[in-house]
mmCIF file of C-alpha atoms in Angstrom:
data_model
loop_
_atom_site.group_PDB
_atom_site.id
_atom_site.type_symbol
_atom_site.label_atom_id
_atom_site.label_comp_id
_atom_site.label_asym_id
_atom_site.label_seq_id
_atom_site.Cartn_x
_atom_site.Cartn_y
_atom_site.Cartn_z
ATOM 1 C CA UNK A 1349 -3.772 2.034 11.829
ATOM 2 C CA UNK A 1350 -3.564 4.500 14.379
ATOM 3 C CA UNK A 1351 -0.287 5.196 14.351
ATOM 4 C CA UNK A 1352 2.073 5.965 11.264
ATOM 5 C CA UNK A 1353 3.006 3.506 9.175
ATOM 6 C CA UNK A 1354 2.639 3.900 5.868
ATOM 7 C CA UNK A 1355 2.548 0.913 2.937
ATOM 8 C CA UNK A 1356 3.821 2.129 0.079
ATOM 9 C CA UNK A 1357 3.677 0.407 -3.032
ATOM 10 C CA UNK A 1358 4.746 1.449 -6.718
ATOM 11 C CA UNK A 1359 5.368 5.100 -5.534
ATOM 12 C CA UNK A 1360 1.900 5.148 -3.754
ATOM 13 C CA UNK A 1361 0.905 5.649 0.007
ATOM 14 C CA UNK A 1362 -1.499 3.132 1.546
ATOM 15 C CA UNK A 1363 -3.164 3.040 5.256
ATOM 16 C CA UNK A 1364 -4.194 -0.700 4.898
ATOM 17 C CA UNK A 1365 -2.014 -3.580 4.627
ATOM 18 C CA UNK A 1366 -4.628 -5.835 3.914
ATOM 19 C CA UNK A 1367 -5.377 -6.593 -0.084
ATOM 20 C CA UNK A 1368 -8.342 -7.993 -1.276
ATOM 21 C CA UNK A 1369 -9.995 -10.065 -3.898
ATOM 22 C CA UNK A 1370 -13.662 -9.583 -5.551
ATOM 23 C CA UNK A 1371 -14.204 -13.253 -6.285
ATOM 24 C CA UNK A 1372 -16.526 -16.179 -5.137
ATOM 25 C CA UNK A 1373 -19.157 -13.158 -3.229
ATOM 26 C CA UNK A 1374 -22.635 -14.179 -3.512
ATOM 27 C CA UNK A 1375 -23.135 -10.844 -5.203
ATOM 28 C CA UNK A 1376 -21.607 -7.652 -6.077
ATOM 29 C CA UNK A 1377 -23.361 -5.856 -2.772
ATOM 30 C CA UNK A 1378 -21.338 -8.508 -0.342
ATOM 31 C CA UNK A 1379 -18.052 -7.497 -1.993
ATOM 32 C CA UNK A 1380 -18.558 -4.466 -1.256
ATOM 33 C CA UNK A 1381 -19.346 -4.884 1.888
ATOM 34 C CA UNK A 1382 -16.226 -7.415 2.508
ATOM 35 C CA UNK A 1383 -14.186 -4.942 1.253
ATOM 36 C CA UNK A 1384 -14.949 -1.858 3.296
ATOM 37 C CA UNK A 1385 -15.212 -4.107 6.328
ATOM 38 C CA UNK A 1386 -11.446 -5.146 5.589
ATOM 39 C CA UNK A 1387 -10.620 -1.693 5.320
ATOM 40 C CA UNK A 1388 -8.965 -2.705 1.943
ATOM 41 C CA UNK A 1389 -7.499 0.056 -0.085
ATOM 42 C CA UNK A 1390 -6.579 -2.173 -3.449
ATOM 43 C CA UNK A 1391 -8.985 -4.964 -4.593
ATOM 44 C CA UNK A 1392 -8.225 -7.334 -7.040
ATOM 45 C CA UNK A 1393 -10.258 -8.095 -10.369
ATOM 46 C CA UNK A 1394 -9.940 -11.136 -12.426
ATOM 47 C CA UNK A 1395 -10.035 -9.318 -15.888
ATOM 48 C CA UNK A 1396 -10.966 -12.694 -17.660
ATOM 49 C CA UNK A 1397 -13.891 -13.991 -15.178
ATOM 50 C CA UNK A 1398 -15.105 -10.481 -14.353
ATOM 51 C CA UNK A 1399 -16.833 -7.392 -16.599
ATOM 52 C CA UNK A 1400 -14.510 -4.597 -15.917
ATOM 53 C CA UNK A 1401 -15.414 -3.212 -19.785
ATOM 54 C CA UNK A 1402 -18.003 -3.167 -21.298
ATOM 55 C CA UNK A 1403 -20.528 -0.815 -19.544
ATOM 56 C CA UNK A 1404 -23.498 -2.432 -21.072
ATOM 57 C CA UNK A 1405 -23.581 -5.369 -18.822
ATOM 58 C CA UNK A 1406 -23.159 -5.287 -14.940
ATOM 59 C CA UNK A 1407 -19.827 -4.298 -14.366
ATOM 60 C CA UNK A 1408 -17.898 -4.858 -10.561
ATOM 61 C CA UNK A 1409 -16.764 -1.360 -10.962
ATOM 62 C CA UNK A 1410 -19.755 0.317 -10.551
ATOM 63 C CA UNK A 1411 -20.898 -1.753 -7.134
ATOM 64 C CA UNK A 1412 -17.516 -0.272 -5.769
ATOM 65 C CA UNK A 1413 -16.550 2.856 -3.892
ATOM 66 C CA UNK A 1414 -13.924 3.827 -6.684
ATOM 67 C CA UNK A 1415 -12.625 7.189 -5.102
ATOM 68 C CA UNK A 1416 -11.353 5.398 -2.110
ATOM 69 C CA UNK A 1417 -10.204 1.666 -4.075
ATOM 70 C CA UNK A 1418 -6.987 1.504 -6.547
ATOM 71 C CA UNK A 1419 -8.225 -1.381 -8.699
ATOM 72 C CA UNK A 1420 -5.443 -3.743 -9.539
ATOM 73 C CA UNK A 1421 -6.393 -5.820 -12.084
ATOM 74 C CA UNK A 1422 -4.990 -9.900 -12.326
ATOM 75 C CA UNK A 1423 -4.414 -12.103 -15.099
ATOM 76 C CA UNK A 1424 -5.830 -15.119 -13.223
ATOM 77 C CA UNK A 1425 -6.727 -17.885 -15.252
ATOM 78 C CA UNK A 1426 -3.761 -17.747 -17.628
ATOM 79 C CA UNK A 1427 -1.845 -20.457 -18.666
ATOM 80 C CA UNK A 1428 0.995 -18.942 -20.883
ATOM 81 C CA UNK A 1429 3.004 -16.260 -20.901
ATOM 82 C CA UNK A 1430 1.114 -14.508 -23.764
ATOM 83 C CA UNK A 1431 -2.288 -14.811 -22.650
ATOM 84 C CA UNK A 1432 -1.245 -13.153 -19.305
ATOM 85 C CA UNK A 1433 0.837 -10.122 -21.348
ATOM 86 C CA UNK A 1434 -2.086 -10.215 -23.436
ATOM 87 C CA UNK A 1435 -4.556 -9.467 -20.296
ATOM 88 C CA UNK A 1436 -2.496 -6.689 -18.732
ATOM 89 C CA UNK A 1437 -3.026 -4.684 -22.208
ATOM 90 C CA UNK A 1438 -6.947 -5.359 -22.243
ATOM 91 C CA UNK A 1439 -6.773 -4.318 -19.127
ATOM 92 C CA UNK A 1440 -4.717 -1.011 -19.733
ATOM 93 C CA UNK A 1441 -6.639 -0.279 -22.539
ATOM 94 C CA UNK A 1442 -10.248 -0.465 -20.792
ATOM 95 C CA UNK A 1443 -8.633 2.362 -18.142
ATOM 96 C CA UNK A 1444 -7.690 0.263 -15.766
ATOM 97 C CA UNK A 1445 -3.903 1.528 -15.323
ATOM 98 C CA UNK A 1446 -0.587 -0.032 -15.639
ATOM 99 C CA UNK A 1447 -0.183 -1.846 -11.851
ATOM 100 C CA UNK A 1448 -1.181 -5.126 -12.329
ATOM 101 C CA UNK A 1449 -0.749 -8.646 -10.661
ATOM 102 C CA UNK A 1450 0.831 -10.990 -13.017
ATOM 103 C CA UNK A 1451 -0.422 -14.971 -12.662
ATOM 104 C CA UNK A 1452 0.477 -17.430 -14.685
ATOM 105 C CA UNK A 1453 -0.361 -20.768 -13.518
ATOM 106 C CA UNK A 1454 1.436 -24.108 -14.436
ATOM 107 C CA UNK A 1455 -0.291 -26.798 -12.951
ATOM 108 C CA UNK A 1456 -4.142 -26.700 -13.104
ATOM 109 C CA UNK A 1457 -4.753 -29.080 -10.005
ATOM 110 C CA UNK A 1458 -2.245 -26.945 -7.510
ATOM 111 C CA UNK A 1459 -2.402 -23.724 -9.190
ATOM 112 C CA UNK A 1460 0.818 -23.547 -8.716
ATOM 113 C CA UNK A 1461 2.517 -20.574 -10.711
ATOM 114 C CA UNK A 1462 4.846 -21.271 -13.698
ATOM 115 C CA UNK A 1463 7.525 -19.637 -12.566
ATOM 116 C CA UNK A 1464 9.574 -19.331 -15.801
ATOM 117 C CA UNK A 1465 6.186 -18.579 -17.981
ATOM 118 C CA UNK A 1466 5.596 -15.936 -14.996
ATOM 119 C CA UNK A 1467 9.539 -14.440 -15.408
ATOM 120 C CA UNK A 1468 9.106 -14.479 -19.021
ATOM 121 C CA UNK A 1469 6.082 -12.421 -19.050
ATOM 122 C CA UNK A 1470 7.086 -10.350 -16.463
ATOM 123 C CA UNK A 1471 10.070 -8.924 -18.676
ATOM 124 C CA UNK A 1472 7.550 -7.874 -21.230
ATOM 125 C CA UNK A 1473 5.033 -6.176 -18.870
ATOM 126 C CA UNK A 1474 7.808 -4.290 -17.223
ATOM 127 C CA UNK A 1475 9.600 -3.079 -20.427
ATOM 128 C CA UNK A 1476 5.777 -2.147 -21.942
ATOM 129 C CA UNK A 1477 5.716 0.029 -18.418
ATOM 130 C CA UNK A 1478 3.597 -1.847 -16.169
ATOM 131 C CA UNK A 1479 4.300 -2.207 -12.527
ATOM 132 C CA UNK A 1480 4.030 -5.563 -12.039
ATOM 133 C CA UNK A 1481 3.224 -7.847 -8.901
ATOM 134 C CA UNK A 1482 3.981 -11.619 -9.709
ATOM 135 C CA UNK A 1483 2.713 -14.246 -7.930
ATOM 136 C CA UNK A 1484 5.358 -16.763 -7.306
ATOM 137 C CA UNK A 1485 6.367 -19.433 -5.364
ATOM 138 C CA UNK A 1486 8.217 -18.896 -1.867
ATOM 139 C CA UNK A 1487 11.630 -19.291 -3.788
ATOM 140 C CA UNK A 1488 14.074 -16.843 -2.551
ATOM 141 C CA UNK A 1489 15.991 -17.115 -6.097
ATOM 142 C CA UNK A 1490 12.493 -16.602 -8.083
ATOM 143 C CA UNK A 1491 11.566 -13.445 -6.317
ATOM 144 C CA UNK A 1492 14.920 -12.100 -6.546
ATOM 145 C CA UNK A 1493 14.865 -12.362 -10.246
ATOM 146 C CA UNK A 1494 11.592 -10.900 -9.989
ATOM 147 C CA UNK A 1495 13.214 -7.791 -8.416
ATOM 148 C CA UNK A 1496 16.082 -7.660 -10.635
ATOM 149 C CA UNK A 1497 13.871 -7.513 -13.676
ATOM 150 C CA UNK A 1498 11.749 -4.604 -12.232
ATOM 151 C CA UNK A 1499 9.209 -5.742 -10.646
ATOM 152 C CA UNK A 1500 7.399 -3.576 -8.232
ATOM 153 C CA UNK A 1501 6.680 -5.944 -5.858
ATOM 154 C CA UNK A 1502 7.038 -9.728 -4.837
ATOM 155 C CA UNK A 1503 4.291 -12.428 -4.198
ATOM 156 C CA UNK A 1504 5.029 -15.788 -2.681
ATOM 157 C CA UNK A 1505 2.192 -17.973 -1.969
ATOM 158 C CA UNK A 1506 1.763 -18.824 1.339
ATOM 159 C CA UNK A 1507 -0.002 -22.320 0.733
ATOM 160 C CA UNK A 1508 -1.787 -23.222 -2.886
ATOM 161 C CA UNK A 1509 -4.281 -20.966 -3.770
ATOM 162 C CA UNK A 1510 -8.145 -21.503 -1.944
ATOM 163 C CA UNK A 1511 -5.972 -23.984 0.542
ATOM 164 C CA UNK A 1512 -6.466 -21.969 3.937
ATOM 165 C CA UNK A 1513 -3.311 -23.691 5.184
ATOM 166 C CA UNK A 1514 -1.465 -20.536 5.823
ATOM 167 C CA UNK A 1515 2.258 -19.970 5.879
ATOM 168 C CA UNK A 1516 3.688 -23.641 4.957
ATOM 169 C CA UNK A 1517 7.424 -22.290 4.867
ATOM 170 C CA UNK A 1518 8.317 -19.272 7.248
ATOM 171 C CA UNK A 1519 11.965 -19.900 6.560
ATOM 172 C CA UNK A 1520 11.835 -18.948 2.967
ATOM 173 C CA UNK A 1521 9.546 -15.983 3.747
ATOM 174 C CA UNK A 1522 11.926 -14.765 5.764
ATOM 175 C CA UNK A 1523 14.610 -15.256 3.737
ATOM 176 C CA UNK A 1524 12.413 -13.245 0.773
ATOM 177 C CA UNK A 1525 11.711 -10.711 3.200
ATOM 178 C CA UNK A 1526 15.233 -9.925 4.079
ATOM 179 C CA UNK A 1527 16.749 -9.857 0.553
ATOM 180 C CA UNK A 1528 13.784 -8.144 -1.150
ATOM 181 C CA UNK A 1529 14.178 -4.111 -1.291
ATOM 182 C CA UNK A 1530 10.740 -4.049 -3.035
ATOM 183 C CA UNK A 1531 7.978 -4.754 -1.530
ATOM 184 C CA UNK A 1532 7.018 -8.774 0.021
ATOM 185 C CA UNK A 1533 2.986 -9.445 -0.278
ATOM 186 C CA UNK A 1534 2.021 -12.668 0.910
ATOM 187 C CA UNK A 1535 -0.431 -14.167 -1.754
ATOM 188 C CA UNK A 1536 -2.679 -16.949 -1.588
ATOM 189 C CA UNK A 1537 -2.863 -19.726 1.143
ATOM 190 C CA UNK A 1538 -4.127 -17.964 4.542
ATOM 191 C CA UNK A 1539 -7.634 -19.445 6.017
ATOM 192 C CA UNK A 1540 -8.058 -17.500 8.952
ATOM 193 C CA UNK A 1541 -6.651 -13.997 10.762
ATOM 194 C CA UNK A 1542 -3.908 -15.695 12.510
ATOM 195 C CA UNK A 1543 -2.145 -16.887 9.184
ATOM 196 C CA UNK A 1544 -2.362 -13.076 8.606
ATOM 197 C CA UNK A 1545 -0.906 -11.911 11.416
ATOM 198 C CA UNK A 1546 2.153 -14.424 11.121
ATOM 199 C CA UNK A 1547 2.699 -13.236 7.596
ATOM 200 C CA UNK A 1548 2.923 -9.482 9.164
ATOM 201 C CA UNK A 1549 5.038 -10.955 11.693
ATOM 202 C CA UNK A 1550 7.777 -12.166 9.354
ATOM 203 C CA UNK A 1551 8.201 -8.828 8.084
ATOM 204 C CA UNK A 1552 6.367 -9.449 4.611
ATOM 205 C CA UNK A 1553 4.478 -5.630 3.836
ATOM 206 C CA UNK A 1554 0.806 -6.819 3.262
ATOM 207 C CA UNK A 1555 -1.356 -9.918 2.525
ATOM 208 C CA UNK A 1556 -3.442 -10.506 -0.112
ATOM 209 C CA UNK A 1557 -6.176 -12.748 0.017
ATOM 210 C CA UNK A 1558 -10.251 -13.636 -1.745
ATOM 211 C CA UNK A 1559 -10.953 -16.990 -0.471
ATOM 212 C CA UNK A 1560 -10.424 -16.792 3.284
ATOM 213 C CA UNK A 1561 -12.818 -13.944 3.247
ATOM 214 C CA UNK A 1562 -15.608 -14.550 0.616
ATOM 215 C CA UNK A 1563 -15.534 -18.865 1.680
ATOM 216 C CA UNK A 1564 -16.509 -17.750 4.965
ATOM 217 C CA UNK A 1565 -19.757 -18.169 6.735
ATOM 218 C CA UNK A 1566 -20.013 -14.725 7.477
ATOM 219 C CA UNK A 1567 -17.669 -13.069 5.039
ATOM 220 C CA UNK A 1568 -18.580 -9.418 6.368
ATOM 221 C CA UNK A 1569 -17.307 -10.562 9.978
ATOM 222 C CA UNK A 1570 -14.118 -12.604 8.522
ATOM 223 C CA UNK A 1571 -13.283 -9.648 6.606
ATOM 224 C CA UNK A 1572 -13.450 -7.701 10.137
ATOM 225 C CA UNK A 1573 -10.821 -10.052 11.507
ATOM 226 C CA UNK A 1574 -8.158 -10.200 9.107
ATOM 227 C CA UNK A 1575 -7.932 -6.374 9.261
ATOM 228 C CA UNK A 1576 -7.705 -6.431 12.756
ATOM 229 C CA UNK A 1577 -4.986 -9.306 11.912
ATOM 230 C CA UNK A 1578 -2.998 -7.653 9.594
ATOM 231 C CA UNK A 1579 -2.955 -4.673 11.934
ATOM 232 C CA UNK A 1580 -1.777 -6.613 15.252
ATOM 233 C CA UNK A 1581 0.926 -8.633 13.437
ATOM 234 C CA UNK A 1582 2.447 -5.452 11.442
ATOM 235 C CA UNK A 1583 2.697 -3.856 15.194
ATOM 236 C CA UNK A 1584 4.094 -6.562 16.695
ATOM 237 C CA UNK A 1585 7.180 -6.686 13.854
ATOM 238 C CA UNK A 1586 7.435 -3.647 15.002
ATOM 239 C CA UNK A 1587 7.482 -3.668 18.403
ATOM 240 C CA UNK A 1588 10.026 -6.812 18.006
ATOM 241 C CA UNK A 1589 9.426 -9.739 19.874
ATOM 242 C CA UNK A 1590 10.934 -11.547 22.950
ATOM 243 C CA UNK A 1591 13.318 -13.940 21.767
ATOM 244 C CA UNK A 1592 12.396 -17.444 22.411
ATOM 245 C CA UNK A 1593 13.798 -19.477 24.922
ATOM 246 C CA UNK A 1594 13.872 -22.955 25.716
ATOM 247 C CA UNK A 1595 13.866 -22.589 29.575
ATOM 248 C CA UNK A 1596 11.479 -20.181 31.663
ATOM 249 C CA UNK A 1597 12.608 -16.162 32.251
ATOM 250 C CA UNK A 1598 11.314 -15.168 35.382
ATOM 251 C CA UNK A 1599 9.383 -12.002 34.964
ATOM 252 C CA UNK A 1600 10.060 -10.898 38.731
ATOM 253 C CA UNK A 1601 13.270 -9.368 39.760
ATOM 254 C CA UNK A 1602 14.931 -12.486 41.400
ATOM 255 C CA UNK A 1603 17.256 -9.806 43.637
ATOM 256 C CA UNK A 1604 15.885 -7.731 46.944
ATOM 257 C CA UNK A 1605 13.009 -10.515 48.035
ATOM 258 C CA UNK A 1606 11.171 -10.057 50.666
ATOM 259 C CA UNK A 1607 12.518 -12.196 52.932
#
């Protein structure tokens, strides 16, 4: 952004609002690609569907610019509340670091997280001194517990993962966004640069997203937009908008016509 407006998240300083996945590319090179084209800082890595450790096989890491990316490794594909605390340490103990984005998914045809299987595990991580995102449903109450435990940041889906149906429930983003004092990432859901730019909109601090981008025809292109998404809708929260009105608001003077 051009002006200053910092993103901080777990005690560090971001330019870009805009969070990434590496999945579904065609190859390595186009993630990369996608990725600086996004202007993405943090990029996500699916530590059971990728090869972030063991260097004798192709590894993600090394197609990516890793002085200018904080890597934040996921536990997608988990199912229980071990297997995802189990994930985070792999991933700790291959280098990765402690921030990590917690998923634990309940329902295999929706995605949908487990949200007490996610809270469960996410008492763990934090006490084992991880910094923990958690994707969660858009329930206020969830991602307030979320907080209270420790969590570093909050996650509520916009729409089910891969949907592309963007924000389904404003009103409970909203509500998220104005109780949260950590950080609100909208997480899964947005198709296109619009849903991005509403997300910014309500307030919520970045977007994460891998399917809108990579499921694209021209991923490179799409990845263009939602930055330039993400960037209009985080200035225009904070420019504050007109209110909206059911009748018109002339935009004249209606005194001293010209008669």
């Amino acid at each position: 952004m051009a002006f200053d407006d910092p993103f901080v998240l777990a005690g560090k300083t971001y330019r870009s609002r805009l969070i990434v996945g590496s999945g579904k590319y065609k190859s390595f090179e186009e993630t990369r690609r996608a990725t600086e084209a996004a202007g993405a800082e943090i990029i996500t890595v699916a530590v059971r569907r990728v090869n972030i450790t063991d260097p004798g096989k192709e590894n993600l890491l090394d197609a990516l610019p890793m002085d200018r990316l904080t890597i934040l490794p996921n536990t997608a594909g988990c199912y229980t509340a071990e297997d995802a605390i189990r994930t985070c340490h792999l991933a700790r103990e291959a280098g990765i670091g402690t921030l990590v984005k917690l998923e634990v998914i309940g329902d295999e045809k929706t995605l949908f997280p487990d949200v007490a299987a996610t809270i469960e595990a996410a008492k763990v991580l934090v006490k084992d001194g991880f910094q923990v995102l958690p994707y969660v449903t858009d329930d206020p109450v969830a991602c307030k517990r979320l907080e209270d435990i420790g969590c570093a940041a909050v996650m509520p889906l916009a729409a089910p993962i891969g949907s592309g149906l963007g924000i389904r429930n404003p009103w409970n983003i909203r509500i998220i966004v104005e109780q949260s004092r950590v950080p609100v990432i909208v997480d899964a859901g947005v198709g296109t640069a619009s849903h991005a730019a509403e997300a910014l909109e309500l307030g919520c601090d970045a977007v994460l997203m891998n399917t809108a981008i990579a499921g694209a025809k021209d991923p490179i292109l799409m990845a263009e937009a939602m930055r330039l998404g993400v960037d209009a809708g985080r200035k225009a929260f904070l420019a504050g908008r007109i209110e909206p009105r059911l009748y018109a608001t002339a935009s004249s003077p209606l005194s001293g016509l010209i008669r």
